[in-house]
Amino acid sequence: MAWINDDMVLYHGCSDLSLFPKNSNGIVVSGGPHNISHNSNNAAQRADFGPGFYATSWLHQAKNWANQRVNKLRGRHPNVKAVILSMHIERNRFASLESLVFISDRDNYYAFVQYCRRGGIPHAALAHRGQPYDVVAGPVSMGMEQTLAIGNTDQVSFHTASATAAITNLAVFAVGTPKFDVTP
């Protein structure tokens, strides 16, 4: 098969509460479906690569993320639903972004993750960086202090307006009832 350099397809797991804009009945209207700002309120502040908008190339992982979000919200919002967003990024546009990519959990990956999870400012504050990384990509780690990557997962975190501007065709891919089945 010939290489055609097609778009990367990524997924983001969230809840229907983060979809917007909504009308007075709470229904998503045109112009949505999600705040993909790198500073969005739903971004984990102490995630693997610091605050940002996170996506993955693995659909099952996005389902897990959406289910985890719903589980956290269910007490206050009993009707919350899990949602998967899909998005495209042109590979050449992605390549033009300032990026840090960990191809495995070796080569200082865990030092970077622990620094970010402890609240360190990971992008502009690093000694040789005068500006933030647009994106950081790599494996997903387990827990705060563990040095174990989760198999068959990845994450791409968007940290600047330039990075989120590279996302195209953002759409609701699936809605859980209320959560997703993630069994293989």
Short mmCIF file of C-alpha atoms in Angstrom, two decimals:
data_model
loop_
_atom_site.label_atom_id
_atom_site.label_comp_id
_atom_site.label_asym_id
_atom_site.label_seq_id
_atom_site.Cartn_x
_atom_site.Cartn_y
_atom_site.Cartn_z
CA MET A 1 0.00 0.00 0.00
CA ALA A 2 1.35 3.43 -0.91
CA TRP A 3 1.90 6.11 1.74
CA ILE A 4 -0.59 8.94 1.15
CA ASN A 5 0.25 11.15 4.16
CA ASP A 6 -3.39 11.29 5.23
CA ASP A 7 -4.58 13.22 8.27
CA MET A 8 -3.96 11.98 11.79
CA VAL A 9 -7.22 11.13 13.52
CA LEU A 10 -7.35 11.69 17.26
CA TYR A 11 -10.07 11.18 19.87
CA HIS A 12 -10.92 13.03 23.08
CA GLY A 13 -13.05 11.56 25.87
CA CYS A 14 -15.18 13.94 27.90
CA SER A 15 -18.71 14.39 29.22
CA ASP A 16 -21.67 16.03 27.53
CA LEU A 17 -21.40 18.80 30.14
CA SER A 18 -18.27 20.11 28.42
CA LEU A 19 -19.98 20.40 25.03
CA PHE A 20 -20.95 23.91 24.01
CA PRO A 21 -22.41 26.28 23.06
CA LYS A 22 -25.82 25.25 24.35
CA ASN A 23 -29.24 26.79 24.05
CA SER A 24 -31.55 27.43 27.02
CA ASN A 25 -32.65 23.77 26.94
CA GLY A 26 -29.05 22.54 27.27
CA ILE A 27 -28.85 21.33 23.66
CA VAL A 28 -25.57 21.85 21.77
CA VAL A 29 -26.05 24.36 18.94
CA SER A 30 -23.90 25.11 15.89
CA GLY A 31 -20.46 26.49 16.54
CA GLY A 32 -19.55 23.72 19.02
CA PRO A 33 -18.94 21.10 20.01
CA HIS A 34 -16.21 21.63 22.61
CA ASN A 35 -13.79 24.08 24.10
CA ILE A 36 -10.48 22.85 22.73
CA SER A 37 -8.54 25.68 24.28
CA HIS A 38 -5.24 24.59 25.72
CA ASN A 39 -6.32 26.47 28.87
CA SER A 40 -9.78 24.92 29.06
CA ASN A 41 -11.34 24.45 32.48
CA ASN A 42 -11.71 20.71 31.93
CA ALA A 43 -7.98 20.23 31.40
CA ALA A 44 -6.29 18.30 34.18
CA GLN A 45 -3.86 20.63 35.90
CA ARG A 46 -1.49 17.86 36.95
CA ALA A 47 -1.72 15.50 34.01
CA ASP A 48 1.25 13.66 32.50
CA PHE A 49 2.33 16.60 30.34
CA GLY A 50 0.84 19.46 32.35
CA PRO A 51 -2.28 21.56 31.68
CA GLY A 52 -3.58 21.22 28.14
CA PHE A 53 -6.11 19.67 25.83
CA TYR A 54 -5.47 15.90 25.59
CA ALA A 55 -6.30 13.51 22.76
CA THR A 56 -5.32 9.98 21.73
CA SER A 57 -5.15 7.87 18.59
CA TRP A 58 -6.76 4.96 20.48
CA LEU A 59 -10.57 4.92 20.55
CA HIS A 60 -10.68 2.56 23.55
CA GLN A 61 -8.57 4.99 25.55
CA ALA A 62 -10.86 7.92 24.73
CA LYS A 63 -13.79 5.79 25.92
CA ASN A 64 -11.98 5.13 29.21
CA TRP A 65 -11.27 8.86 29.64
CA ALA A 66 -14.93 9.70 28.97
CA ASN A 67 -16.13 7.04 31.43
CA GLN A 68 -13.73 8.30 34.13
CA ARG A 69 -15.03 11.84 33.65
CA VAL A 70 -18.65 10.66 33.91
CA ASN A 71 -17.89 8.67 37.07
CA LYS A 72 -16.48 11.82 38.72
CA LEU A 73 -19.51 13.91 37.74
CA ARG A 74 -22.33 11.40 38.33
CA GLY A 75 -22.98 12.43 41.99
CA ARG A 76 -23.73 16.05 41.10
CA HIS A 77 -25.07 15.40 37.58
CA PRO A 78 -27.00 12.10 37.48
CA ASN A 79 -27.90 12.39 33.78
CA VAL A 80 -24.37 13.07 32.52
CA LYS A 81 -23.27 11.12 29.43
CA ALA A 82 -19.86 10.06 28.14
CA VAL A 83 -18.84 11.63 24.81
CA ILE A 84 -16.09 10.94 22.30
CA LEU A 85 -14.92 13.74 20.03
CA SER A 86 -12.95 13.04 16.88
CA MET A 87 -10.58 15.46 15.20
CA HIS A 88 -8.17 15.55 12.30
CA ILE A 89 -4.72 17.10 12.03
CA GLU A 90 -2.76 17.33 8.82
CA ARG A 91 0.55 15.54 9.39
CA ASN A 92 2.57 18.33 7.77
CA ARG A 93 0.85 20.92 9.98
CA PHE A 94 1.53 18.76 13.03
CA ALA A 95 5.20 18.46 11.98
CA SER A 96 5.48 22.26 11.82
CA LEU A 97 4.53 22.66 15.50
CA GLU A 98 7.13 22.94 18.24
CA SER A 99 6.87 19.50 19.76
CA LEU A 100 8.32 17.15 22.30
CA VAL A 101 7.70 13.49 21.47
CA PHE A 102 8.50 10.51 23.68
CA ILE A 103 8.45 7.41 21.48
CA SER A 104 8.63 5.18 24.55
CA ASP A 105 8.68 5.47 28.33
CA ARG A 106 12.47 5.67 28.34
CA ASP A 107 14.86 8.59 27.93
CA ASN A 108 13.71 10.87 30.77
CA TYR A 109 10.00 10.33 30.11
CA TYR A 110 9.20 9.63 33.77
CA ALA A 111 11.27 12.57 35.01
CA PHE A 112 9.24 14.85 32.72
CA VAL A 113 5.91 13.29 33.78
CA GLN A 114 6.71 13.52 37.49
CA TYR A 115 7.79 17.14 37.09
CA CYS A 116 4.52 17.99 35.30
CA ARG A 117 2.33 16.02 37.72
CA ARG A 118 3.87 17.82 40.68
CA GLY A 119 2.74 21.12 39.20
CA GLY A 120 5.97 22.16 37.53
CA ILE A 121 5.69 24.53 34.59
CA PRO A 122 6.86 22.11 31.93
CA HIS A 123 7.06 24.07 28.76
CA ALA A 124 8.38 27.62 28.87
CA ALA A 125 10.27 27.15 32.14
CA LEU A 126 12.65 24.46 30.97
CA ALA A 127 16.17 25.83 30.84
CA HIS A 128 16.73 25.77 27.07
CA ARG A 129 13.16 26.66 26.03
CA GLY A 130 12.29 30.28 25.54
CA GLN A 131 8.74 29.42 24.48
CA PRO A 132 6.25 26.65 25.22
CA TYR A 133 6.05 23.43 23.27
CA ASP A 134 2.93 23.48 21.11
CA VAL A 135 2.37 19.75 21.61
CA VAL A 136 3.79 16.93 23.69
CA ALA A 137 3.14 13.32 22.70
CA GLY A 138 3.98 9.97 24.20
CA PRO A 139 2.79 7.02 26.25
CA VAL A 140 0.36 7.24 29.18
CA SER A 141 1.77 6.50 32.62
CA MET A 142 0.07 4.93 35.62
CA GLY A 143 -0.21 6.85 38.84
CA MET A 144 1.79 9.69 40.33
CA GLU A 145 4.90 7.85 41.48
CA GLN A 146 4.85 4.71 39.35
CA THR A 147 7.16 4.15 36.41
CA LEU A 148 4.91 2.02 34.28
CA ALA A 149 3.37 2.96 30.94
CA ILE A 150 -0.05 1.61 29.98
CA GLY A 151 0.14 -0.59 26.88
CA ASN A 152 -1.80 0.24 23.71
CA THR A 153 -2.29 3.86 24.72
CA ASP A 154 -0.85 7.20 23.73
CA GLN A 155 -1.56 10.85 24.34
CA VAL A 156 -1.08 14.08 22.48
CA SER A 157 -1.40 17.22 24.60
CA PHE A 158 -1.99 20.63 23.02
CA HIS A 159 -0.50 23.56 24.93
CA THR A 160 -0.73 26.63 22.70
CA ALA A 161 -3.26 28.40 20.51
CA SER A 162 -1.13 27.42 17.48
CA ALA A 163 -1.53 23.76 18.40
CA THR A 164 -5.30 23.84 18.89
CA ALA A 165 -5.65 25.84 15.65
CA ALA A 166 -4.15 22.85 13.80
CA ILE A 167 -7.15 20.72 14.79
CA THR A 168 -9.77 20.41 12.03
CA ASN A 169 -13.02 18.53 11.59
CA LEU A 170 -13.78 18.47 15.31
CA ALA A 171 -17.02 16.53 15.76
CA VAL A 172 -18.99 14.44 18.22
CA PHE A 173 -18.01 10.88 17.30
CA ALA A 174 -20.11 8.95 19.84
CA VAL A 175 -22.30 9.46 22.90
CA GLY A 176 -22.44 6.84 25.65
CA THR A 177 -25.65 5.55 27.21
CA PRO A 178 -24.59 6.87 29.74
CA LYS A 179 -21.11 5.32 29.56
CA PHE A 180 -19.19 3.34 26.95
CA ASP A 181 -18.60 -0.39 26.96
CA VAL A 182 -14.82 -0.78 26.80
CA THR A 183 -14.58 -4.54 26.80
CA PRO A 184 -12.70 -5.89 23.77
#
